[in-house]
Coordinates of C-alpha atoms in Angstrom, one line a residue:
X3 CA 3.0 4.0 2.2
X4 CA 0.7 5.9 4.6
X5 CA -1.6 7.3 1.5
X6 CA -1.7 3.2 0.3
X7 CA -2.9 2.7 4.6
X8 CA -5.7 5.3 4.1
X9 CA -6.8 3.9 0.8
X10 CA -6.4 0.6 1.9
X11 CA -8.1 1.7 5.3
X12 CA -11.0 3.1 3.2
X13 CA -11.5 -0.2 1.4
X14 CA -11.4 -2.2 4.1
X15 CA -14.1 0.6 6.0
X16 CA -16.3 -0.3 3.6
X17 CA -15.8 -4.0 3.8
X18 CA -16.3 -4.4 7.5
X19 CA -19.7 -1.9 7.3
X20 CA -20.9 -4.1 4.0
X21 CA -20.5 -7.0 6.3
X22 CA -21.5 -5.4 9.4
X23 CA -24.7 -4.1 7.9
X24 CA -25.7 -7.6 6.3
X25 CA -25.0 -9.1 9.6
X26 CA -27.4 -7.0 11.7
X27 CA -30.2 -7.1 9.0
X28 CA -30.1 -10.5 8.9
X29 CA -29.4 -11.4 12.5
X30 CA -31.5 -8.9 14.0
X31 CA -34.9 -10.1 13.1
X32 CA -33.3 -13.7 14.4
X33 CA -32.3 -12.1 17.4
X34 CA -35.7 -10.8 18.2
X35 CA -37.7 -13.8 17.5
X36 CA -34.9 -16.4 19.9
X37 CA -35.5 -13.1 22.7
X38 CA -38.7 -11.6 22.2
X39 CA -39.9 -7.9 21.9
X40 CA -39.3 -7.7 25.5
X41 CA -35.8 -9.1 25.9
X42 CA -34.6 -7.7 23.1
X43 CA -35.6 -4.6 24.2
X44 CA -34.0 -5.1 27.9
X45 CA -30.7 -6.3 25.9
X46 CA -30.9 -3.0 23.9
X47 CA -31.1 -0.8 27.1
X48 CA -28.6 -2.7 28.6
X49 CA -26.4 -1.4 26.1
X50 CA -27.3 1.3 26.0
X51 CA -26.4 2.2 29.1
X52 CA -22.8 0.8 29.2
X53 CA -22.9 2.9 26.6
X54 CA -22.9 6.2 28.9
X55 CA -20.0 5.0 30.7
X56 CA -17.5 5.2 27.8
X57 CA -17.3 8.7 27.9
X58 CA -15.5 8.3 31.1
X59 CA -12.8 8.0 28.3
X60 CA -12.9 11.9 28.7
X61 CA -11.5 12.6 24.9
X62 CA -8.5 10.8 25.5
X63 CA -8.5 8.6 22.7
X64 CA -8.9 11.5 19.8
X65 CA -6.1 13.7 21.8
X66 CA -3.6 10.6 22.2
X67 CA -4.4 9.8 18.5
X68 CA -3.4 13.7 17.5
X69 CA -0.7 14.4 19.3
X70 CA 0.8 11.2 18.9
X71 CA 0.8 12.1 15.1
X72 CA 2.1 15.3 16.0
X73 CA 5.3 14.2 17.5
X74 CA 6.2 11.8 15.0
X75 CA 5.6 14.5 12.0
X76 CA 8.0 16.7 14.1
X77 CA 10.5 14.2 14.9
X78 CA 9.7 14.2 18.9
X79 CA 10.0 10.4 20.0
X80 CA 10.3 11.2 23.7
X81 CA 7.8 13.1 24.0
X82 CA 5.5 10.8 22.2
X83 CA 6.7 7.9 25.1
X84 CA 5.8 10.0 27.6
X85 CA 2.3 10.2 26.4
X86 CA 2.0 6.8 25.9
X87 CA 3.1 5.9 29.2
X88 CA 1.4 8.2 31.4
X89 CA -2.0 7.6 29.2
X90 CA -1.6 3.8 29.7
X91 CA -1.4 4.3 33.3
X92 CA -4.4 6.9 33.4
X93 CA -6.8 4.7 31.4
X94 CA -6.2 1.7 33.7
X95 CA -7.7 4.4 36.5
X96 CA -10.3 5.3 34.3
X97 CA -11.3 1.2 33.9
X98 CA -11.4 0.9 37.6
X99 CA -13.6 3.7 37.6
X100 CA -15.6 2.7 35.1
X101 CA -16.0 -0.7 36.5
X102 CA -17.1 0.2 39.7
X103 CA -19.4 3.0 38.0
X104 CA -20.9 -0.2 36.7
X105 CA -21.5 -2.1 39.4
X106 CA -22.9 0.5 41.1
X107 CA -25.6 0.9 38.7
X108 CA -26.3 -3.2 38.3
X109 CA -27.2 -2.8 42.7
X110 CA -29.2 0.3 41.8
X111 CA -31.5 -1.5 38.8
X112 CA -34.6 -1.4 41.3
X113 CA -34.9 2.0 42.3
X114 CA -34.5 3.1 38.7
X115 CA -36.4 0.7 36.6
X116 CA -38.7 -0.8 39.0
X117 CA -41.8 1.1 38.1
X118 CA -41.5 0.1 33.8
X119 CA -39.7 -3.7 34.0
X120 CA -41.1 -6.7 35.4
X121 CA -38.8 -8.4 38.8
X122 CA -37.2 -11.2 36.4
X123 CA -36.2 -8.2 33.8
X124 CA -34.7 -6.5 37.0
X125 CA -32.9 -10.0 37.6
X126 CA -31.6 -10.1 34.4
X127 CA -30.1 -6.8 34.0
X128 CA -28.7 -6.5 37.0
X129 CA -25.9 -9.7 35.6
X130 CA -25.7 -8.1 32.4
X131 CA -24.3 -4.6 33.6
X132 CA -22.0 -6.5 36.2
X133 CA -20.8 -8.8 32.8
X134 CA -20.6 -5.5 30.9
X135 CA -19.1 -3.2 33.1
X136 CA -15.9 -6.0 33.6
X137 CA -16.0 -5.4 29.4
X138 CA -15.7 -1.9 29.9
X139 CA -12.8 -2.5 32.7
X140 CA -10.4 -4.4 30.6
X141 CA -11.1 -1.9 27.3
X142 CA -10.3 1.1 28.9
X143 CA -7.1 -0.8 30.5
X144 CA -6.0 -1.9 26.9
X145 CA -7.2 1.2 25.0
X146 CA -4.6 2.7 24.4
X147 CA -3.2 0.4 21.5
X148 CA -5.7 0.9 18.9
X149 CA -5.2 4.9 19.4
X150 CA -1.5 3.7 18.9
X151 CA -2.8 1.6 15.9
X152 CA -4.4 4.7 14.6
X153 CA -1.9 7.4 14.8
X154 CA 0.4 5.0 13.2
X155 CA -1.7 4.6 10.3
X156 CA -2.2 1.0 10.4
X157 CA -5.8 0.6 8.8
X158 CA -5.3 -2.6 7.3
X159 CA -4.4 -4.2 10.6
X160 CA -7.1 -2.7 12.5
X161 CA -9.9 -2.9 9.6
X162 CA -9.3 -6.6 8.8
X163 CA -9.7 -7.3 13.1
X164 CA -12.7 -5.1 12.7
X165 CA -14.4 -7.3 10.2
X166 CA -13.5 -10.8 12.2
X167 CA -14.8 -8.6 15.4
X168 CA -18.3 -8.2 13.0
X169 CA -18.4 -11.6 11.5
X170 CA -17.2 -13.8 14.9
X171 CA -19.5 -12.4 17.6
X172 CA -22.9 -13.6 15.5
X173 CA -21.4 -16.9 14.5
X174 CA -20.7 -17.4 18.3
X175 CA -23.9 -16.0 19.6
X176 CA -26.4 -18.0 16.7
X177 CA -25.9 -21.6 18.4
X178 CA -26.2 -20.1 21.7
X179 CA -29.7 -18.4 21.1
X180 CA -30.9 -22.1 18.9
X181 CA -29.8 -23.8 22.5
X182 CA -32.0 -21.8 24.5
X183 CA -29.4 -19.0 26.1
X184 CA -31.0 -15.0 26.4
X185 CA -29.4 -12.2 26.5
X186 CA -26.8 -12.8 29.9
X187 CA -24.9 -15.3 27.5
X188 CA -24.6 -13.1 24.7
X189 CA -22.8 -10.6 27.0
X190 CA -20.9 -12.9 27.9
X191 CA -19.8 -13.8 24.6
X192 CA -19.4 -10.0 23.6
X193 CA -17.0 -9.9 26.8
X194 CA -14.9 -12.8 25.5
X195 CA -14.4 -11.3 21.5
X196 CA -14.1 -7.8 22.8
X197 CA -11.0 -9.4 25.3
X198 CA -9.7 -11.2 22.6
X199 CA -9.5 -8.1 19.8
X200 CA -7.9 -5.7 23.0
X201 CA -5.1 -8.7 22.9
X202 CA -4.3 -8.6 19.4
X203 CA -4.2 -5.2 19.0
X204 CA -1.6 -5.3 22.1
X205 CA 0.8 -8.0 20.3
X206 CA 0.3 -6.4 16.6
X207 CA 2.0 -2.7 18.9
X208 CA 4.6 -4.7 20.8
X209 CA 5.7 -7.1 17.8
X210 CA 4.6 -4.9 14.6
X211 CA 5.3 -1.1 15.9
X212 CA 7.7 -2.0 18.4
X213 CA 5.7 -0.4 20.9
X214 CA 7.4 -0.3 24.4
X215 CA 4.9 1.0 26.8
X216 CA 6.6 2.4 30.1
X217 CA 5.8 4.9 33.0
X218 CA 8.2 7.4 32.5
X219 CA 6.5 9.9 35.3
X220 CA 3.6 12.3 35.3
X221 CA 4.3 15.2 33.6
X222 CA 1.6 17.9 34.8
X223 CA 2.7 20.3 31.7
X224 CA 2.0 17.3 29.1
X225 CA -1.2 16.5 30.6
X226 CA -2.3 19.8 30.9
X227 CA -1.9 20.1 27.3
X228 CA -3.3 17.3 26.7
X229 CA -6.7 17.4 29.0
X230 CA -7.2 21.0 27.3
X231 CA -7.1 19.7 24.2
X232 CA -9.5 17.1 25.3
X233 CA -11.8 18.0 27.5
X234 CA -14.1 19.8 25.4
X235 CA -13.7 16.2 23.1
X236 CA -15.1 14.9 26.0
X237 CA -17.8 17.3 26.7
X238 CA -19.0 16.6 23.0
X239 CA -18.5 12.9 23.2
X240 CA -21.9 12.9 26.2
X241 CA -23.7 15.5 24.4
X242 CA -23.4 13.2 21.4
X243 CA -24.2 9.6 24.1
X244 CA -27.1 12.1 24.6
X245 CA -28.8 12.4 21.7
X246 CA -28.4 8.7 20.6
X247 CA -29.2 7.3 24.2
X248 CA -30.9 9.0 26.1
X249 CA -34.1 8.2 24.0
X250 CA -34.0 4.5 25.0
X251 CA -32.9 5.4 28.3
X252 CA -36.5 7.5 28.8
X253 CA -38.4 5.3 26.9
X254 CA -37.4 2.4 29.3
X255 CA -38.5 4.8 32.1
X256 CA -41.7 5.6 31.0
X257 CA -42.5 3.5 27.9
X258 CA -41.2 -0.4 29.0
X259 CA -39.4 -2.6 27.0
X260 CA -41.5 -3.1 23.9
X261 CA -40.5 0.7 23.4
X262 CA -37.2 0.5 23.5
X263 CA -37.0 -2.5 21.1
X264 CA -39.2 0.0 18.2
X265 CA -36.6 3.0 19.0
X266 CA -33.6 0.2 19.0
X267 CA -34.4 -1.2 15.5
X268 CA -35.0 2.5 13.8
X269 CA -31.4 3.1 16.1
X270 CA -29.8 0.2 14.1
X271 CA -30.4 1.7 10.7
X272 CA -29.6 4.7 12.3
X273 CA -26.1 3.3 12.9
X274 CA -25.3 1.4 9.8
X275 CA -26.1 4.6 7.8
X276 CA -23.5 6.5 9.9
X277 CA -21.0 3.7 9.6
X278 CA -21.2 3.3 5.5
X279 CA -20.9 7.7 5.8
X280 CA -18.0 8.3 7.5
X281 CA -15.9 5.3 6.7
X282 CA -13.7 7.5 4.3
X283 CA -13.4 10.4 6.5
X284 CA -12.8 7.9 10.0
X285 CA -9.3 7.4 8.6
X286 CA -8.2 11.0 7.9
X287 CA -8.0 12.2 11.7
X288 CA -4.0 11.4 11.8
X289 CA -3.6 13.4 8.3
X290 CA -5.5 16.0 8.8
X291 CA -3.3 16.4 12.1
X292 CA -0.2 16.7 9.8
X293 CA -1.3 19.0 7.6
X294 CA -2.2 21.5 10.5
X295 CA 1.3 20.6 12.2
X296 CA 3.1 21.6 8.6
X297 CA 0.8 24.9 8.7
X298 CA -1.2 23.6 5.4
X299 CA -3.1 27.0 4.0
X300 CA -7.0 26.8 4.5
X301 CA -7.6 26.2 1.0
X302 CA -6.0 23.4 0.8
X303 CA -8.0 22.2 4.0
X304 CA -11.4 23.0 2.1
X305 CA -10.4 21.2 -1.4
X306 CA -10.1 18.2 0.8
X307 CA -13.1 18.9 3.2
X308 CA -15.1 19.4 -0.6
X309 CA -13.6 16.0 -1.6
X310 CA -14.2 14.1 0.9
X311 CA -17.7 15.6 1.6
X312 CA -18.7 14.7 -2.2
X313 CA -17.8 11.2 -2.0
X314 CA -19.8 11.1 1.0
X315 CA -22.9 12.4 -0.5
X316 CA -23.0 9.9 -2.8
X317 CA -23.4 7.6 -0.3
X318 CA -25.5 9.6 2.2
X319 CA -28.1 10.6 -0.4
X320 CA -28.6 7.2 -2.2
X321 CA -29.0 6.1 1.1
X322 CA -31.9 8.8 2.9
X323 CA -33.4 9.0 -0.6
X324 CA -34.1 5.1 -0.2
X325 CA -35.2 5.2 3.3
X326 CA -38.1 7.3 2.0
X327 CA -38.7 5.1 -1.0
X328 CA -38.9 1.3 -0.1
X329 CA -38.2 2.3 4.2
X330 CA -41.3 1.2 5.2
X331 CA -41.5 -1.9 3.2
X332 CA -38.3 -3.0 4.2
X333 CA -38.2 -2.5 7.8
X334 CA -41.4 -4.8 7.4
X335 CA -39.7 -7.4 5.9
X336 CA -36.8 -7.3 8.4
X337 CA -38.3 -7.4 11.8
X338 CA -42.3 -7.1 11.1
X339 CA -45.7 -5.2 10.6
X340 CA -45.4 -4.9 15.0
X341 CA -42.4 -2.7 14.3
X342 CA -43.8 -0.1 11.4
X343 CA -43.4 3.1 14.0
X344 CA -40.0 2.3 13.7
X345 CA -39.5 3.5 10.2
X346 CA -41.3 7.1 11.1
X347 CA -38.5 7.0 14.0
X348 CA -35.6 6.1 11.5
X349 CA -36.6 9.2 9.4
X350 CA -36.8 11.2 11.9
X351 CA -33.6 10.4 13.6
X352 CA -31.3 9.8 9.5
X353 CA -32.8 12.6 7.2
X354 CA -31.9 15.7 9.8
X355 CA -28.6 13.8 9.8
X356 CA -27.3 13.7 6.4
X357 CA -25.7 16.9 6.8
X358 CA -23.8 16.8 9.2
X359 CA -22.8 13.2 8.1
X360 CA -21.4 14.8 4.4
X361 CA -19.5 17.8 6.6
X362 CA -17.8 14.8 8.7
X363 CA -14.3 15.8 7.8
X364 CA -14.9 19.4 9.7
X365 CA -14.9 17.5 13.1
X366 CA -11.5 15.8 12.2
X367 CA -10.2 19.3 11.4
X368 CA -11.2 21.2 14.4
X369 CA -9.9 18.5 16.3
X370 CA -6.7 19.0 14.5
X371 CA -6.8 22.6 14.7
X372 CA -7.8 22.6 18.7
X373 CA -11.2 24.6 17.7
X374 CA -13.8 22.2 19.3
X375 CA -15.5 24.0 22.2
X376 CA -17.6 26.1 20.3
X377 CA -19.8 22.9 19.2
X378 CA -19.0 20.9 21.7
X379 CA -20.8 23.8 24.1
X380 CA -23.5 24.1 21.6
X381 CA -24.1 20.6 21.6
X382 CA -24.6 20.4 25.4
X383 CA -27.0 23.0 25.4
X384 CA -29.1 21.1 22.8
X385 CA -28.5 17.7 24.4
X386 CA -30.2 19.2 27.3
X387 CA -32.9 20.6 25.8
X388 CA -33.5 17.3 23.8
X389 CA -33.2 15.6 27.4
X390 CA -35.9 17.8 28.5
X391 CA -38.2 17.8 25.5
X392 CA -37.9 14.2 24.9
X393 CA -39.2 13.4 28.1
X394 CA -42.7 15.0 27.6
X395 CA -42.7 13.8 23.9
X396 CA -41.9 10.4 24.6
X397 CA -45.1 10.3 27.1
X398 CA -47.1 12.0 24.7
X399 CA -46.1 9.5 21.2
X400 CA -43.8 7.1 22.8
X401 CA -40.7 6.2 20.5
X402 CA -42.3 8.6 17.5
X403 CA -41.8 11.5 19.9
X404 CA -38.6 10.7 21.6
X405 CA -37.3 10.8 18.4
X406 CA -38.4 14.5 17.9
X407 CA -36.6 15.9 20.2
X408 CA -33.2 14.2 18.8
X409 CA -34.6 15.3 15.3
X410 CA -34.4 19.4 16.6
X411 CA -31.5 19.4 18.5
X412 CA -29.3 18.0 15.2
X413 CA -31.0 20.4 12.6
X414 CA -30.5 23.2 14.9
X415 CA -26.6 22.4 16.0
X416 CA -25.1 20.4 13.5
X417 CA -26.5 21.9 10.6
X418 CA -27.7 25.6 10.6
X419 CA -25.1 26.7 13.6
X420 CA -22.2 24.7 12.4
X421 CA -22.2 25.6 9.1
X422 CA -22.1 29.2 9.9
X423 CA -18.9 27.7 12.5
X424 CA -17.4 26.4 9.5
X425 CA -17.3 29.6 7.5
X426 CA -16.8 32.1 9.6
X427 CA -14.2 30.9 12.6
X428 CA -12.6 27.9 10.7
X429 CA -12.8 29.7 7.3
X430 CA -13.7 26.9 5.3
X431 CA -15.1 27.5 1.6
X432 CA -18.7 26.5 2.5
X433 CA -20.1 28.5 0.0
X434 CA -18.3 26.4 -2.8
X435 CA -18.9 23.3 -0.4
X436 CA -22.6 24.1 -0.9
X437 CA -22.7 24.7 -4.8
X438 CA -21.2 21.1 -5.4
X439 CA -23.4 19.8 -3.2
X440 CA -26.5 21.5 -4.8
X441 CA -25.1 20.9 -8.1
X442 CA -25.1 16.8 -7.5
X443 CA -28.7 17.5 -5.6
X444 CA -30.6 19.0 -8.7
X445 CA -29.0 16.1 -10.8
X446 CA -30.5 13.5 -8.5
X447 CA -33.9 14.8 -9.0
X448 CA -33.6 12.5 -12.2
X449 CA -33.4 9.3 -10.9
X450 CA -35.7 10.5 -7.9
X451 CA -38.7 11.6 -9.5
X452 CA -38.2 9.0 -12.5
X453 CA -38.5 5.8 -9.2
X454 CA -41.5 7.9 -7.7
X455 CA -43.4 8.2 -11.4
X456 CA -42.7 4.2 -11.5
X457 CA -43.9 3.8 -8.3
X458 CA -46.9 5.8 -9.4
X459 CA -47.6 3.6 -11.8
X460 CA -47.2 -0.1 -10.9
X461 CA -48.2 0.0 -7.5
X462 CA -46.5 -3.1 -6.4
X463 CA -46.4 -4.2 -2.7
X464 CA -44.6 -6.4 -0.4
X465 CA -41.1 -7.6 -1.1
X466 CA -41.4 -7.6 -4.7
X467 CA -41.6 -3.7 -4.3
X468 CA -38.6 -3.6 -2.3
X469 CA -36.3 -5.2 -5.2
X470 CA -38.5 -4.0 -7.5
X471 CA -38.4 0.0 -6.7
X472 CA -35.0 -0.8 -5.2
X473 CA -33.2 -2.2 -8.1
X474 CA -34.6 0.3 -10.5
X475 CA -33.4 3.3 -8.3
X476 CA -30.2 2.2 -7.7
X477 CA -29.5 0.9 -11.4
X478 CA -30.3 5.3 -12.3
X479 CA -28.7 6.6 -9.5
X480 CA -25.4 4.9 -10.5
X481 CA -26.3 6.0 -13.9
X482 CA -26.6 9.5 -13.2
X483 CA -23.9 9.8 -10.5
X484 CA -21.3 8.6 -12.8
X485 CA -22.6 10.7 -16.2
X486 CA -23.5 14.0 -14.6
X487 CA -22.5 14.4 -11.0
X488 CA -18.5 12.7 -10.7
X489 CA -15.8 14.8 -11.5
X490 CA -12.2 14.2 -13.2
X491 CA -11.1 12.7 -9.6
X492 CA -14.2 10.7 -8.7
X493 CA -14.5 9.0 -12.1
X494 CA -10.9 7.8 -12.0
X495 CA -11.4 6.2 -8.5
X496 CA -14.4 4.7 -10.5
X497 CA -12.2 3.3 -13.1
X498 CA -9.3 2.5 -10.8
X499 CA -11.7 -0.2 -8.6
X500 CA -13.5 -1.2 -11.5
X501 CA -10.0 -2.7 -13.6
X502 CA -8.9 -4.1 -10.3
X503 CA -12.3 -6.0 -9.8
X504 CA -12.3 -7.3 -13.4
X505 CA -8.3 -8.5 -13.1
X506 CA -9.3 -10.2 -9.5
X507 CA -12.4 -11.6 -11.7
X508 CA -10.2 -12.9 -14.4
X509 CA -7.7 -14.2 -12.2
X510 CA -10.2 -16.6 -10.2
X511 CA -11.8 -17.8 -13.3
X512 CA -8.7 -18.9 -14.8
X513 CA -7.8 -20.9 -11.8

């Protein structure tokens, strides 16, 4: 039943990114035209920095979803209630916190902003980071449940609220912007959705999981067990809101608005590329949790770190390969000629990325195993340095150089020093890791170089390019994926969706 949830969970991954990344290409240039470049820009920063105060979540989430999945695999249902009801009570201290963290920083807009934004833009955000930090009040107060929803293993519930989460908020927000209303009411409207999925997931735990939240006291020795396993969550958790904020957060310093808006649509790609990565391996934190409670031998780990890291790849290098391709010409299409810097800033910030993105599954296991301070340290020092660097670049080449720093700091953490992490202190088979992965990369070349010698050739430009180049490199990456790159396992999961697609097929078109 659990294995069916992960699938399941997977699937439905998948189907709220799909629908997630249509939405945002398609509503994004909308958005931007009802706001404007500045606006949308201010909105973006806005965000941005309500972004910052999630980590006052302090790794909570991550250790409540591990040990909870702990307990249960070991039988120990009291000490699971204590958890819950002692973290309960400690996130709805961390919301007031938050909130007032907030607020704080909406009466503080002037002295920080007042030499790059205009008096109305001051005006403006000062309401939207008093509308957002009440957001950020009630989700760290009802929190809780979805890490209950995940340690449970109850993807389909939470996936299939994920999608109406993606799909309602635009629908809401569309006649808004066509009426006139900026950004303040589309806070507003996040605020409502965002209360309305915290609700549901705390009915679907009291009715479905017969979830009984209660105070049962503060037990230092549980929490202390519990912040240690944390904290250095935590401590990765900024150095991570570092190195995907703090960009916009400079560039709205020194740059203005019309920055931020060119680093925010590169940072949208940016996003949806992570989302469609690490959909498979987002679900696995709870099992990976089990397997280190049941003392599963390390090569067993690996097989499934290689397993889930191939599927990724797939995924990860259709993806960057295309950026490269048809990037520029799409990005054109989608939000204009005024934002073409932003695709030199989208390849900056995805290609140093893809590595990492394929190794996802390592995070979930060190979180398992309690082995995260060693990157969560290295990641602070390189978040600082990107702080630092990013600062001079961003005066120097605006979003191109903020984007830089971000660029450095992940090839020389998350890819050269964690991979040496990975094979000497978590003992994971890198070395066979890496000879799949070169082994599917030389077989790419094919479909690769074939798109780049038609390119070559015709010359086309515009949108018929995109579908063009596009549908001609997808159509051979498929191709060669599935006739020299998928194994035994990958080609049956082919085979497996494909029959259920064609009987869903039939089945509608004999109705």
């Amino acid at each position: 039943m659990k294995n069916n949830q992960r699938k399941i969970g997977a699937a439905l991954s998948y189907v709220t990114i799909i629908a997630n990344a249509l939405i945002q290409l398609l509503y994004t240039p909308f958005l931007i035209g009802k706001l404007g470049n500045g606006e949308y820009g201010l909105f973006s920063l806005v965000s941005s920095i309500i972004g910052y105060l999630t980590v006052l979540d302090l790794g909570f989430g991550n250790a409540i979803i591990v040990y909870t999945a702990k307990y249960r695999e070991k039988k120990e249902l009291e000490k699971e209630r204590k958890l819950h009801g002692m973290f309960h009570l400690i996130y709805i201290i961390i919301g007031i916190v938050a909130g007032i963290a907030g607020l704080i920083l909406s009466l503080n807009t002037n002295n920080i902003f007042n030499e790059s934004l205009t008096p109305e833009e001051l005006g403006k955000m000062r309401i939207m980071l008093m509308i957002l930090s009440f957001n950020l009040f009630v989700t760290f107060a009802f929190s809780i449940y979805n890490s209950i929803i995940t340690a449970r293993e109850q993807f389909v519930f939470q996936k299939i609220l994920a999608t109406i989460n993606t799909i309602v908020k635009p629908l809401l927000m569309i006649p808004l912007l066509f009426l006139g209303f900026k950004s303040i009411a589309l806070c507003i409207v996040i605020t409502v959705v965002n209360i309305s999925v915290l609700l549901a997931n705390y009915i679907f735990c009291c009715k479905k999981l017969q979830t009984k939240i209660k105070f049962l006291g503060f037990d230092k020795k549980l929490f202390k067990t519990v912040f240690a396993y944390s904290f250095f969550i935590f401590l990765g958790v900024i150095a991570d809101k570092i190195n995907w904020s703090a960009d916009q957060f400079i560039l709205g310093m020194f740059c203005g608005t019309a920055a931020v808006s060119i680093y925010s649509a590169a940072s949208t790609l940016n996003q949806l590329f992570i989302n469609l990565s690490t959909a498979v391996s987002g679900v696995l934190l709870p099992k990976m949790s089990k397997m280190i409670a049941r003392k599963a031998d390390i090569k067993e780990i690996s097989d499934e770190f290689i397993k889930v890291g191939r599927i990724q790849y797939y995924i990860v290098f259709l993806m960057g390969s295309g950026l490269v391709l048809v990037g520029k010409e799409f990005i054109r299409m989608w939000v204009g000629t005024d934002f073409d810097e932003a695709y030199y800033v989208a390849l900056l910030l995805i290609l140093p990325l893809c590595i990492p993105l394929i190794q996802n599954l390592g995070l979930s296991i060190m979180q398992a195993m309690n082995k995260f301070r060693f990157r969560t340290i290295m990641m602070c020092i390189m978040s600082v340095a990107n702080i630092i660097a990013s600062v001079f670049l961003a005066k120097w080449k605006g979003p191109t150089g903020a984007a830089v720093g971000t660029a450095a700091s992940l090839l020389i953490c998350n890819v050269i020093i964690m991979n040496i992490y990975y094979a000497r202190v978590i003992k994971l088979d890198i070395l066979r890791f890496w000879k799949n992965i070169l082994g599917m990369t030389i077989r790419f070349m094919l479909p690769l170089g074939t798109t780049i010698i038609f390119i070559c050739l015709t010359g086309f430009s515009g949108k018929l390019a995109l579908f063009v180049y596009s549908g001609v490199y997808v159509v051979l990456y498929c191709a060669t994926a599935y006739a020299l790159c998928a194994n035994d396992y990958e080609k049956g999961i082919v085979r497996k969706v494909s029959k259920k697609g064609l009987s869903v097929t039939r089945k509608l078109l004999h109705r």
